[in-house]
Coordinates of C-alpha atoms and ligand atoms in Angstrom, one line a residue:
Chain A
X1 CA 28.2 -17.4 -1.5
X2 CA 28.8 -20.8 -2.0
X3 CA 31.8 -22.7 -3.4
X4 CA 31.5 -25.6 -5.4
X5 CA 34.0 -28.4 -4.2
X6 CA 32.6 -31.5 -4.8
X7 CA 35.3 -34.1 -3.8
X8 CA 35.3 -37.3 -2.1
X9 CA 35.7 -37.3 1.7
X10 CA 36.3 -39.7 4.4
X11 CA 33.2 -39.4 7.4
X12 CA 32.6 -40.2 11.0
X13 CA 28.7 -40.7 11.3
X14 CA 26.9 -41.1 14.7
X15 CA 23.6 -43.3 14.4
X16 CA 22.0 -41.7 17.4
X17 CA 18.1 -40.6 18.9
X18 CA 16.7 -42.1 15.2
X19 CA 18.9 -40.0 13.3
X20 CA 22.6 -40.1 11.1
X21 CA 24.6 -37.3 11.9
X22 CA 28.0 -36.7 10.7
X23 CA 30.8 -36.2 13.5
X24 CA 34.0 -35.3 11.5
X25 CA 35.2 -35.2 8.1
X26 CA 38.8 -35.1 6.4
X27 CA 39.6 -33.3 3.5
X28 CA 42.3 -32.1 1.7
X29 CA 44.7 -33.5 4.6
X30 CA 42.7 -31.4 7.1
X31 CA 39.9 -32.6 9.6
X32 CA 36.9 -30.9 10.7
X33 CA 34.7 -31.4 13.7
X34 CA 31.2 -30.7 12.6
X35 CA 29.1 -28.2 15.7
X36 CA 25.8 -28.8 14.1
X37 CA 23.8 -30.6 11.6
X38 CA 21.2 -27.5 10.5
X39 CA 19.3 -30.0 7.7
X40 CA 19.0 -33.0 6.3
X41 CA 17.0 -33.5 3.3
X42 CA 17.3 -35.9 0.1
X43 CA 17.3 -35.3 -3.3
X44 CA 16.8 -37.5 -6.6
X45 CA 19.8 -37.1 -9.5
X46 CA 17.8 -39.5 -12.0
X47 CA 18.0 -42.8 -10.5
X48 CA 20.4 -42.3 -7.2
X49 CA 18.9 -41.0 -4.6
X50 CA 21.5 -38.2 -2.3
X51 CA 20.7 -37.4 1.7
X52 CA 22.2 -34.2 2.1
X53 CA 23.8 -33.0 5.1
X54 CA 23.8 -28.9 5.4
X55 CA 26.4 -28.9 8.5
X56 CA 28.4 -26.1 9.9
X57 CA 31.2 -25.6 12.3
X58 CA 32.7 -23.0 14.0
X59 CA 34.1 -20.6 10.7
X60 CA 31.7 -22.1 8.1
X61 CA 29.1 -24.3 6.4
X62 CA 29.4 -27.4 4.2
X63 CA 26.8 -29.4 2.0
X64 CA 27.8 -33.0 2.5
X65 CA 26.3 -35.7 0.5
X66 CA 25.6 -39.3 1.3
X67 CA 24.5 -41.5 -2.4
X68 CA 22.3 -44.0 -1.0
X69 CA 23.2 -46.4 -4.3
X70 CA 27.1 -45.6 -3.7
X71 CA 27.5 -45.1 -0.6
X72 CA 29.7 -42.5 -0.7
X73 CA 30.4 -39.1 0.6
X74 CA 31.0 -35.9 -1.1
X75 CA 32.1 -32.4 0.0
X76 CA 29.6 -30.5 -2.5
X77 CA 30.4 -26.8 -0.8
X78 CA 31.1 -25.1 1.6
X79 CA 30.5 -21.2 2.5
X80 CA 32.4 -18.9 4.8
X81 CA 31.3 -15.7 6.8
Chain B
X1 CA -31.1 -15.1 4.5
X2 CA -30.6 -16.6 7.7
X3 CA -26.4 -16.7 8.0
X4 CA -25.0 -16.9 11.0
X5 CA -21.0 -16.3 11.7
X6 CA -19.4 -19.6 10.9
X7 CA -19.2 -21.4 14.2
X8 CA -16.1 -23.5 12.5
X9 CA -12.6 -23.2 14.1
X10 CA -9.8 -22.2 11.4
X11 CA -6.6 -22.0 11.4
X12 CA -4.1 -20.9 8.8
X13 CA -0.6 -21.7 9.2
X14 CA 1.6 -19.0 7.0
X15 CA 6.1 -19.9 7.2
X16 CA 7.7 -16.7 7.0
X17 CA 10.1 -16.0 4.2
X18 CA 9.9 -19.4 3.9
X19 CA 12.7 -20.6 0.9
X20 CA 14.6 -17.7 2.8
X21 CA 14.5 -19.2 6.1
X22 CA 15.2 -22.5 4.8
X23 CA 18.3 -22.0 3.4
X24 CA 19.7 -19.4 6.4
X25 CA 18.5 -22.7 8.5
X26 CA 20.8 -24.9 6.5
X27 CA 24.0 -22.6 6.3
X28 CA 24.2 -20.3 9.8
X29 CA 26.6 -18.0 7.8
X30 CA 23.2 -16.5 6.5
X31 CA 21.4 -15.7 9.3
X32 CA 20.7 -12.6 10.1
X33 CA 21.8 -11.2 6.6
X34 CA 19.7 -9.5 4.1
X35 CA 19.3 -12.8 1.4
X36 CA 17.6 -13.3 -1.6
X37 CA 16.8 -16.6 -2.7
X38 CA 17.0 -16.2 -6.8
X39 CA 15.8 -18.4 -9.6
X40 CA 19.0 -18.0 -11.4
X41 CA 22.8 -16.3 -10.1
X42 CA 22.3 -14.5 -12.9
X43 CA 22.4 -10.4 -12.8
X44 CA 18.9 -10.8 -14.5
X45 CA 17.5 -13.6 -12.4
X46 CA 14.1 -12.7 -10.3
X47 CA 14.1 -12.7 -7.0
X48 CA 11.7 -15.4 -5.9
X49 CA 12.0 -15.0 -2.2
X50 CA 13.8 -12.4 0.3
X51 CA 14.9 -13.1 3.9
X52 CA 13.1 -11.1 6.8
X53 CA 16.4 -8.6 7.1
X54 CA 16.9 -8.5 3.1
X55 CA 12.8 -7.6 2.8
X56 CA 13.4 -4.8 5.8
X57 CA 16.2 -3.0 3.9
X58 CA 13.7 -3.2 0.9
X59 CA 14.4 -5.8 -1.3
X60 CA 11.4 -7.3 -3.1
X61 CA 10.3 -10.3 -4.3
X62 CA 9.9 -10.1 -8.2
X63 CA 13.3 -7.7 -8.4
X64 CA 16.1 -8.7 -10.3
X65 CA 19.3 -9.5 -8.7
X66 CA 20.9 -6.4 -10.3
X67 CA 17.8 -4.3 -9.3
X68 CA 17.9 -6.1 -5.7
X69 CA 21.7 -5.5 -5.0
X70 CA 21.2 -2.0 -6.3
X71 CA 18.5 -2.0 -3.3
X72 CA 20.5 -3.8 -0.8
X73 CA 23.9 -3.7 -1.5
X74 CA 24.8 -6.2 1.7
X75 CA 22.7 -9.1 0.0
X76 CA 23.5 -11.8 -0.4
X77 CA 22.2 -14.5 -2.9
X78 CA 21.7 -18.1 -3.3
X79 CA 20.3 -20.3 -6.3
X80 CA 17.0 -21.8 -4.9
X81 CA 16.8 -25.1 -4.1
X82 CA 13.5 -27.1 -4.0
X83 CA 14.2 -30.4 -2.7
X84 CA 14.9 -29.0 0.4
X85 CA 12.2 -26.6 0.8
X86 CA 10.0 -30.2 -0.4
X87 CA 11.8 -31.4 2.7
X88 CA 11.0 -28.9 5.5
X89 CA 7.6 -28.7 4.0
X90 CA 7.4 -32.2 4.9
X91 CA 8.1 -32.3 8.1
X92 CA 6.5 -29.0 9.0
X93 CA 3.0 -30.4 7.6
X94 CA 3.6 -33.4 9.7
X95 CA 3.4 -32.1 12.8
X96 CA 0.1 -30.0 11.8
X97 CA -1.3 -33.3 10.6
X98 CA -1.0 -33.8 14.4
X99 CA -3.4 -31.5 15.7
X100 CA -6.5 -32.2 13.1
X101 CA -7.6 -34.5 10.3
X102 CA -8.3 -32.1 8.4
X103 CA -5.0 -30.5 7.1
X104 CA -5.3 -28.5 3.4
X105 CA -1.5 -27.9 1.8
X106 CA -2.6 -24.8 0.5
X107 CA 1.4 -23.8 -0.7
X108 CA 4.8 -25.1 -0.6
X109 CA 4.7 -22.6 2.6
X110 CA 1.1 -22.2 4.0
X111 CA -1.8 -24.8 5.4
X112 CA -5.5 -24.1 6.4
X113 CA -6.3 -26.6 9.4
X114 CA -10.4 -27.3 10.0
X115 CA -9.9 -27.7 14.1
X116 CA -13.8 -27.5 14.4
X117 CA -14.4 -30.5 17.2
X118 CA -10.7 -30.5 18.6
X119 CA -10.5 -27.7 20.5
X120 CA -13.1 -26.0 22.7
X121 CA -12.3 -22.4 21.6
X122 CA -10.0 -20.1 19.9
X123 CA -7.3 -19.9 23.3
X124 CA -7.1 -23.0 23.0
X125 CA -6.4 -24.2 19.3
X126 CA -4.4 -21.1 20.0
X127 CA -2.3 -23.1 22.5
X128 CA -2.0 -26.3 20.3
X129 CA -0.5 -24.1 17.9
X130 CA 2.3 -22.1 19.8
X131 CA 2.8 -26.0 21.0
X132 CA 3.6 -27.0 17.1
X133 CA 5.7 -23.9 16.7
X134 CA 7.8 -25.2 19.4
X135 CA 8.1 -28.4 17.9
X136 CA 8.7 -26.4 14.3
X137 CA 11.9 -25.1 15.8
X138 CA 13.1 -27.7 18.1
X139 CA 12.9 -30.8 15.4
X140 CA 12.7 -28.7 11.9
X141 CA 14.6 -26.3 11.9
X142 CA 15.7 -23.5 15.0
X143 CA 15.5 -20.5 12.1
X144 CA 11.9 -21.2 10.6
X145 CA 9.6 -18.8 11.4
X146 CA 5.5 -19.1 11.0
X147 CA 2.3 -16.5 11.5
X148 CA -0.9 -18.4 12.8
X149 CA -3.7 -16.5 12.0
X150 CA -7.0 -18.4 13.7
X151 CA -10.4 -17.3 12.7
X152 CA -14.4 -18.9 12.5
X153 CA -13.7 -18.6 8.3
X154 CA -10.8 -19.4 5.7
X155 CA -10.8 -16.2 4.6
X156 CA -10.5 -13.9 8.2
X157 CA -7.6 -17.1 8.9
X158 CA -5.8 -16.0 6.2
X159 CA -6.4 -12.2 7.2
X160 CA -5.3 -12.5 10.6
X161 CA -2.0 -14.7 9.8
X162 CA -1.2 -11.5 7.1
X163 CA -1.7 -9.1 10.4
X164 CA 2.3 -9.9 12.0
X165 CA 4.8 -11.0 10.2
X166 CA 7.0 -12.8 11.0
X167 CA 6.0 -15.0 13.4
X168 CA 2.5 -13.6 15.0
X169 CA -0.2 -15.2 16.3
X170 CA -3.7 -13.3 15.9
X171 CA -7.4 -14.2 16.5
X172 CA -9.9 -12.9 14.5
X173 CA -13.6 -13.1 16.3
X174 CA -17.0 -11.7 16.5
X175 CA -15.8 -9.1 18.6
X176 CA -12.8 -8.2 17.3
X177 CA -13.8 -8.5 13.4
X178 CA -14.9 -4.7 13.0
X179 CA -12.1 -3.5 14.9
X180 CA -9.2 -5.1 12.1
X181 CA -11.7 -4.5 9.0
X182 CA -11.5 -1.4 9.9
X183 CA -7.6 -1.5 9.7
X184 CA -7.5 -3.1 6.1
X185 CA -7.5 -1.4 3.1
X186 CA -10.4 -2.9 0.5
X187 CA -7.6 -4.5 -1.8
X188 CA -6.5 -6.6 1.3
X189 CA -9.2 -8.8 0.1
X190 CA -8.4 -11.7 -2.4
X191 CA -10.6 -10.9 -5.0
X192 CA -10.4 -7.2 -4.7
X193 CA -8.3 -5.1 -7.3
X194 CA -7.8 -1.9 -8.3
X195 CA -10.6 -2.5 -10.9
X196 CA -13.1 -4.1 -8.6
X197 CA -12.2 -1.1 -6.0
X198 CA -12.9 1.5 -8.7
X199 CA -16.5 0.0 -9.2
X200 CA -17.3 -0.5 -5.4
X201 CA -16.3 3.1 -4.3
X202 CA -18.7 4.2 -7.8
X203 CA -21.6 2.4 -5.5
X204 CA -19.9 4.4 -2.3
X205 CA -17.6 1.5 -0.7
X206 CA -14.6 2.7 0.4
X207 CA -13.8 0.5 3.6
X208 CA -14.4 -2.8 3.9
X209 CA -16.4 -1.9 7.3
X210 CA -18.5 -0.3 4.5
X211 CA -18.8 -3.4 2.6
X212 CA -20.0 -5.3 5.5
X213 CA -22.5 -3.1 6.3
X214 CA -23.7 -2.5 2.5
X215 CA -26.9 -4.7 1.7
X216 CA -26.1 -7.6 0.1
X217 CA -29.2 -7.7 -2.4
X218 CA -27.8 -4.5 -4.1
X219 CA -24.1 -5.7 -3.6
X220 CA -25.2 -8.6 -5.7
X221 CA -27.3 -6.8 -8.9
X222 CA -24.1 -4.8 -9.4
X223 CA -21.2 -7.4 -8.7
X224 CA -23.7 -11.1 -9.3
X225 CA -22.1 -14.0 -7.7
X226 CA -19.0 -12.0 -7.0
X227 CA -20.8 -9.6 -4.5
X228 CA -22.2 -11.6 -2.3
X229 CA -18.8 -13.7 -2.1
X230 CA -17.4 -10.9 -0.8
X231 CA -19.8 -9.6 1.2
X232 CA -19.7 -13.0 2.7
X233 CA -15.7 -12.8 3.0
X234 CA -15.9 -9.9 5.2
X235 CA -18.8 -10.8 7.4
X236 CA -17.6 -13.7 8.6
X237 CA -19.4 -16.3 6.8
X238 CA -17.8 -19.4 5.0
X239 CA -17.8 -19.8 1.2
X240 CA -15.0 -22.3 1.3
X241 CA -14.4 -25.5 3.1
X242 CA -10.8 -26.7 4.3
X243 CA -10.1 -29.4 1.8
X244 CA -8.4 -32.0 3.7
X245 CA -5.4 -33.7 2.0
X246 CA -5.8 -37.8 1.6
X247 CA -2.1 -38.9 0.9
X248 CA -3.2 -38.4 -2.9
X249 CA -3.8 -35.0 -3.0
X250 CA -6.0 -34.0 -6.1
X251 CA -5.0 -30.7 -6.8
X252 CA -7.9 -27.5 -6.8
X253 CA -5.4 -26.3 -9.4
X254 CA -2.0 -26.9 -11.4
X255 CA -0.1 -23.9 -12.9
X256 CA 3.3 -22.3 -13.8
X257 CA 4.2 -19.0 -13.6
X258 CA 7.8 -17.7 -14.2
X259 CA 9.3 -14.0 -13.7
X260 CA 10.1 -13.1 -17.5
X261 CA 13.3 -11.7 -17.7
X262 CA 14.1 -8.6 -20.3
X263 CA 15.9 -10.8 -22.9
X264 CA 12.7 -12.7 -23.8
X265 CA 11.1 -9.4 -24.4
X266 CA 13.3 -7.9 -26.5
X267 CA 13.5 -11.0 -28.7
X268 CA 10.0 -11.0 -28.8
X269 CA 9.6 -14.5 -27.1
X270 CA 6.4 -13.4 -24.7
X271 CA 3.8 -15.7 -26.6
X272 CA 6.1 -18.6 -27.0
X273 CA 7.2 -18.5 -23.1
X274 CA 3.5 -18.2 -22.3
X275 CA 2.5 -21.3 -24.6
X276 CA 5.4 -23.3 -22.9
X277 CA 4.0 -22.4 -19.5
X278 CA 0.8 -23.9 -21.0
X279 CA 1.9 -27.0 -22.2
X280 CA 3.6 -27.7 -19.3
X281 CA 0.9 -26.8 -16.8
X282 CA -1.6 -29.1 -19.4
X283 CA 1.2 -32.1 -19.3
X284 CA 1.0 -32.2 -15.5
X285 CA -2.6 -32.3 -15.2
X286 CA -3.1 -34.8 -18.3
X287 CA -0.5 -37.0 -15.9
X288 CA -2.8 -36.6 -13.2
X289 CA -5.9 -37.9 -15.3
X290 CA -7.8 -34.6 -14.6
X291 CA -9.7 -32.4 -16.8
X292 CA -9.9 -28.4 -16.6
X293 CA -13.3 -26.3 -15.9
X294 CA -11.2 -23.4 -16.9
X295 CA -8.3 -21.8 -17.3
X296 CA -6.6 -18.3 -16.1
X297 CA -3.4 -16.4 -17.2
X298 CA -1.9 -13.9 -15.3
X299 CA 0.8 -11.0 -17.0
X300 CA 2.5 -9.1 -14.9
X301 CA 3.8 -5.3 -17.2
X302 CA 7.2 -3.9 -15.7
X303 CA 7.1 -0.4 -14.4
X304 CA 7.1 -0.9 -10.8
X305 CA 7.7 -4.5 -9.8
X306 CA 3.9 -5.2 -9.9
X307 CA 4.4 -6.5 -6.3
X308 CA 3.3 -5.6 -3.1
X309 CA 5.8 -5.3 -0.5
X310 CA 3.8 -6.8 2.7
X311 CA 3.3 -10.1 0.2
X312 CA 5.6 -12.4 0.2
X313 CA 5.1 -14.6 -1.9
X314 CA 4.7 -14.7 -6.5
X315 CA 1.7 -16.6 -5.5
X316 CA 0.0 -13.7 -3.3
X317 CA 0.9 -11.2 -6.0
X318 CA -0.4 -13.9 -8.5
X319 CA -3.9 -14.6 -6.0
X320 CA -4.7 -11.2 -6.1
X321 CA -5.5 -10.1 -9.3
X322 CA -4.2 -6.7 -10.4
X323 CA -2.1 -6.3 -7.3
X324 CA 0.6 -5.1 -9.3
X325 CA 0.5 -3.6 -13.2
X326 CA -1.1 -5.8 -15.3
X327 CA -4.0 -8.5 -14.7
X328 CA -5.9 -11.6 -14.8
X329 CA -8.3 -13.1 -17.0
X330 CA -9.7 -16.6 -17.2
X331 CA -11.8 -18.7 -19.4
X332 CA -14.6 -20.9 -18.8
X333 CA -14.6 -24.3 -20.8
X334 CA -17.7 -25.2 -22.6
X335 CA -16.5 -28.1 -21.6
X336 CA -13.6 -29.4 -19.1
X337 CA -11.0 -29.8 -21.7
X338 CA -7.1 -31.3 -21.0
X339 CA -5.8 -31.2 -24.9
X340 CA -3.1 -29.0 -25.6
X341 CA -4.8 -27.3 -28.3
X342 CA -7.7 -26.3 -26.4
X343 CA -5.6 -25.3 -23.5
X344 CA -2.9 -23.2 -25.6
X345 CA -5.6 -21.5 -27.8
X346 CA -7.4 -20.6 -24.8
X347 CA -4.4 -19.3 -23.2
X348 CA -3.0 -17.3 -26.1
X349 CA -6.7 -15.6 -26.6
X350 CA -6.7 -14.4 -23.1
X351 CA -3.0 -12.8 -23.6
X352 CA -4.0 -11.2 -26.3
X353 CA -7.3 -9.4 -24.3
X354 CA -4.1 -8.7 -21.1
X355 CA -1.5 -7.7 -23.5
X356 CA -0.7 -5.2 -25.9
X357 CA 3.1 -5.2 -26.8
X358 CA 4.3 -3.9 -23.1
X359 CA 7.4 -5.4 -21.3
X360 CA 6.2 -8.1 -19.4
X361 CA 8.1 -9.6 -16.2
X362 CA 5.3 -11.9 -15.0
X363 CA 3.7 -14.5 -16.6
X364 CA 1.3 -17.4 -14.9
X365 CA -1.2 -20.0 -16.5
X366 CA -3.3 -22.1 -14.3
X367 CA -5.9 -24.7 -15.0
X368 CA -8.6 -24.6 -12.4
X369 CA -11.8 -26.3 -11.7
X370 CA -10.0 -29.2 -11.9
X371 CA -12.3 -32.7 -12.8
X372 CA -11.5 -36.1 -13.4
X373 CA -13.2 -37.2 -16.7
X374 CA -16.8 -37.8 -16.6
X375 CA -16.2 -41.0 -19.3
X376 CA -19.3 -39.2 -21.0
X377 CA -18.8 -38.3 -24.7
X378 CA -20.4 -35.3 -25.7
X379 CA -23.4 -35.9 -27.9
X380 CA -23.0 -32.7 -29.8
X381 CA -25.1 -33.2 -32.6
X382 CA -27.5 -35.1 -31.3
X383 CA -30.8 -33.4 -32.5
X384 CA -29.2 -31.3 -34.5
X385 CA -30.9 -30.7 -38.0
X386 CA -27.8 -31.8 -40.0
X387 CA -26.6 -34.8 -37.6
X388 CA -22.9 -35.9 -37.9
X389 CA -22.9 -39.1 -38.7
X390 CA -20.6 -39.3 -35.9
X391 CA -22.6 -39.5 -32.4
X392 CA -20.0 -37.9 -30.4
X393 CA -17.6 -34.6 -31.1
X394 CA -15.2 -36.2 -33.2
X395 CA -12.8 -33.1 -33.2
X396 CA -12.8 -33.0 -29.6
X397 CA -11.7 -36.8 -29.7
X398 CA -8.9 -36.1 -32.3
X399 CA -7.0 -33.1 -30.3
X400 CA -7.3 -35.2 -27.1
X401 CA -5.6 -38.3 -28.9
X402 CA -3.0 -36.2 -30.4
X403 CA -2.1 -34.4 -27.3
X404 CA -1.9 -38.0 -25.6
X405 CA 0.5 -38.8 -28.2
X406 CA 2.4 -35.8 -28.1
X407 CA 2.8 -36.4 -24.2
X408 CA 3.8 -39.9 -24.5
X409 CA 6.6 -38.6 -27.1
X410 CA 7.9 -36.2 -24.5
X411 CA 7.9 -39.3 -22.0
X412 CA 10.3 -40.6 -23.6
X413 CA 12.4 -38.2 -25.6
X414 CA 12.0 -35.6 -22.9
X415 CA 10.2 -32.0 -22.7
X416 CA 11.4 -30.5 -25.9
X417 CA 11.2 -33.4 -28.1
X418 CA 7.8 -31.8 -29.8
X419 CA 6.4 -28.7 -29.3
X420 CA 4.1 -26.0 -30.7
X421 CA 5.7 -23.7 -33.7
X422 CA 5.6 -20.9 -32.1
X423 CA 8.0 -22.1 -29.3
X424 CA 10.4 -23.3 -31.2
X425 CA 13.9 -21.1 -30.5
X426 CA 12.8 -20.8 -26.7
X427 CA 15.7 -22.6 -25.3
X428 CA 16.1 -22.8 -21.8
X429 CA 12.8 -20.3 -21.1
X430 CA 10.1 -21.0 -18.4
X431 CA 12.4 -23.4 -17.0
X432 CA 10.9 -26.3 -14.0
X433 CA 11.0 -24.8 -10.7
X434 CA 9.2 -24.8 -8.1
X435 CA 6.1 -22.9 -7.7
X436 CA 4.5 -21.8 -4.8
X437 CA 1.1 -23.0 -5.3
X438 CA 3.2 -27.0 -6.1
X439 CA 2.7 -28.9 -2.7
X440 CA 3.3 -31.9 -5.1
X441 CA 6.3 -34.3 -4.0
X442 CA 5.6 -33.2 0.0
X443 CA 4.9 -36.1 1.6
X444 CA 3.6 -36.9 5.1
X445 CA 5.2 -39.0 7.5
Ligands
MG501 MG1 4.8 -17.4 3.5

């Protein structure tokens, strides 16, 4: 269902109504306009705490994830109808 | 005996599907698709959880993948994913936290709420409810579905959240009570198997309209304790409080349970997964500084799935013993005991009572009648003719310090580092996920 992607992106985040939201995102040379954030929700990998983003557009959905200690973002995956 | 029906105002709430739900609420491209939420993409990984569309077309929690795409050949499947079931749970149990102080995380998925004193009458803790659905789906999550079930006891709040799925809302009172007794079969009842069935319809119960009306004296010399439990279960009257949680929840129970696929059976790995399940349930409560009253272990035999369709949930098949093929036995501790040789020896006796050889797809220990320690040492030979020299058990002492040792290896050298001999080989067996009954790690804003 899902495909594993896991590469570094560039983000536009909005800090709005108390929350962070992601806007857009470029990868691969391509940019994508997110339509929804569906969940947010944080996970521990040892040490480094992740906020994941489950967001989705138009076409499909995309797990993007924030490290808190790097503060980084990462296309994990992304799922198509 | 002078009962009354409970005058107290009960509420169980009951997400539908729930680690379903949660992950068609984080990818849209599931929704409205038959999923199954799977503890392994593996063709022999169990089916933990199916979606509301995957469970009409049949799929069952408890299949295997292969088994469930045989079923439902449109499924899809994901690998679950507890953090973010921790995460909704969260924030779901936050907003119930609004509407009482006394809020019991009974699941991962499922709350009891005491609103004795907040709200005047059933219609209207009925109202404050729909009014925290609303909120469920307008700042949790638009796809997450919940029955409310609201009733004068725990028990008929549970019942009546069971009566729609998914997301119902049904009172049970005085004057409807008969009425949806009268719908339920007798094994609707937690606590009533096919074995306890046999023996009430030998004594001519075969509704539970029947078993409310039976007199409870003679309910009682053939069942004991047990009878007038349920006798009390179906008339209305409470035999358990809501058990509010404090920020530090002390848990009524800790236990791991884990859908055992064929390969552990052929290579003859039942014991060893069971002792694993064990040791891990007994590391988690010896963290928590807690002692067990007793201890139970669940097999489930393969032949069917050993699950009921309208449950849900491993932990309803699990809380209702011999819903499927197979059973439940516990143990009662002469004494609360947390060492791993009391716990595993215990364990592996009750096995060998539930099991004879068969191929097993369910296994579940849990430690129950949970204490902290007393800081009392037995005085076990006290007046005893040939007096230890010793005034306290000295062999209880020793397995408690070695198990203490033991954990403090796996601390630091991680699970595996030291282990019974009979789990040796297990590899990657009885793995940590999350369990239904684990409300650990949900924390309220
Ligand atoms: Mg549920």
């Amino acid at each position: 269902m899902y495909s594993k992607i896991a590469q570094t992106i560039d983000v536009l985040v909005a800090f709005r109504k108390g929350r962070v939201e992601p806007m857009t995102f470029k990868w691969d040379g391509h940019y994508y306009q997110v339509k929804k954030v569906n969940l947010v929700h944080s996970e521990r990998r040892g040490r480094e705490k992740v906020v994941i983003f489950s967001v989705s557009d138009e076409a499909n959905a995309y797990r993007l994830a924030f490290s808190t200690d790097y503060l980084t973002w990462k296309l994990e995956e992304m799922a198509s109808i | 005996m002078s009962l009354k029906l409970s005058t107290s105002l009960i509420a169980h709430v009951d997400m539908n599907s729930y680690f379903a739900s949660v992950e068609q609420q984080a990818n849209p491209t599931l929704r409205g698709r038959p999923l199954g939420v799977c503890a392994y993409l593996h063709k022999k990984g169990c089916v933990i959880a199916a979606s509301i569309e995957a469970k009409r077309l049949g799929m069952k929690v408890g299949m295997s993948v292969e088994e469930a795409k045989l079923k439902v050949p449109s499924a899809v499947f994901v690998q679950n994913d507890p953090p973010k079931y921790r995460a909704v749970t969260s924030r779901v149990f936050s907003i119930l936290h609004e509407l009482t102080d006394c809020v019991e995380h009974y699941s991962i998925d499922e709350a009891f709420l005491d609103l004795t004193g907040w709200y005047r009458d059933p219609a209207e803790a009925a109202w404050a409810l729909i009014r925290a659905r609303w909120r469920i789906r307008d700042e949790v999550g638009d796809w997450l579905r919940c029955s409310i079930g609201i009733a004068p006891t725990r028990f008929l709040a549970k019942t009546a959240s069971d009566l729609e799925k998914p997301n119902g809302l049904v009172v049970i009172d005085k004057d409807n009570l008969d009425e949806i007794l009268s719908k339920l079969d007798l094994e609707d009842v937690c606590g009533i198997g096919p074995r306890i069935r046999r023996r009430l319809e030998k004594i001519g119960i075969r509704t539970l309209l029947e078993l409310k009306k039976y007199p409870v004296g003679n309910l009682m010399r053939a069942f004991g304790k047990n009878g007038f439990y349920l006798w009390s279960k179906v008339n209305g009257f409470e035999v358990e409080n809501v058990t509010p949680f404090d920020g530090a929840p002390a848990p009524k129970s800790v236990g791991h349970s884990y859908c055992v696929p064929d390969r552990v059976n052929k290579e003859g790995k039942v014991l060893a997964t069971l002792i694993k399940l064990t040791e891990r349930a007994g590391r988690r409560m010896r963290a928590l500084d807690l002692l067990a009253g007793s201890i139970y272990v669940s097999v489930g035999l393969r032949q069917d799935y050993g699950f009921r369709s309208q449950f849900d949930s491993v932990h309803d098949a699990f809380w209702r013993p011999g819903a499927g093929e197979g059973g439940t036995l516990y143990t009662l501790f002469e004494e609360p005991a947390s060492d791993s040789f009391s716990l595993v020896g215990a364990a592996t006796e009750l096995l060998r009572e539930l099991w004879h050889g068969e191929c097993v797809n369910f296994l579940a220990v849990t430690l129950t009648n949970l204490a902290p320690p007393s800081g009392q040492r037995r005085l076990s030979n006290v007046g005893a003719r040939h007096a230890s020299p010793l005034p306290w058990d000295r062999r209880t002492d020793r397995k408690r310090l070695a198990s203490t040792a033991a954990d403090q290896i796996r601390d630091r050298y991680g699970d595996e580092a030291i282990m019974f001999g009979q789990m040796l080989g297990l590899g990657d067996e009885a793995p940590d996920r999350i369990g239904f009954r684990k409300v650990e790690g949900v924390e309220i804003q």
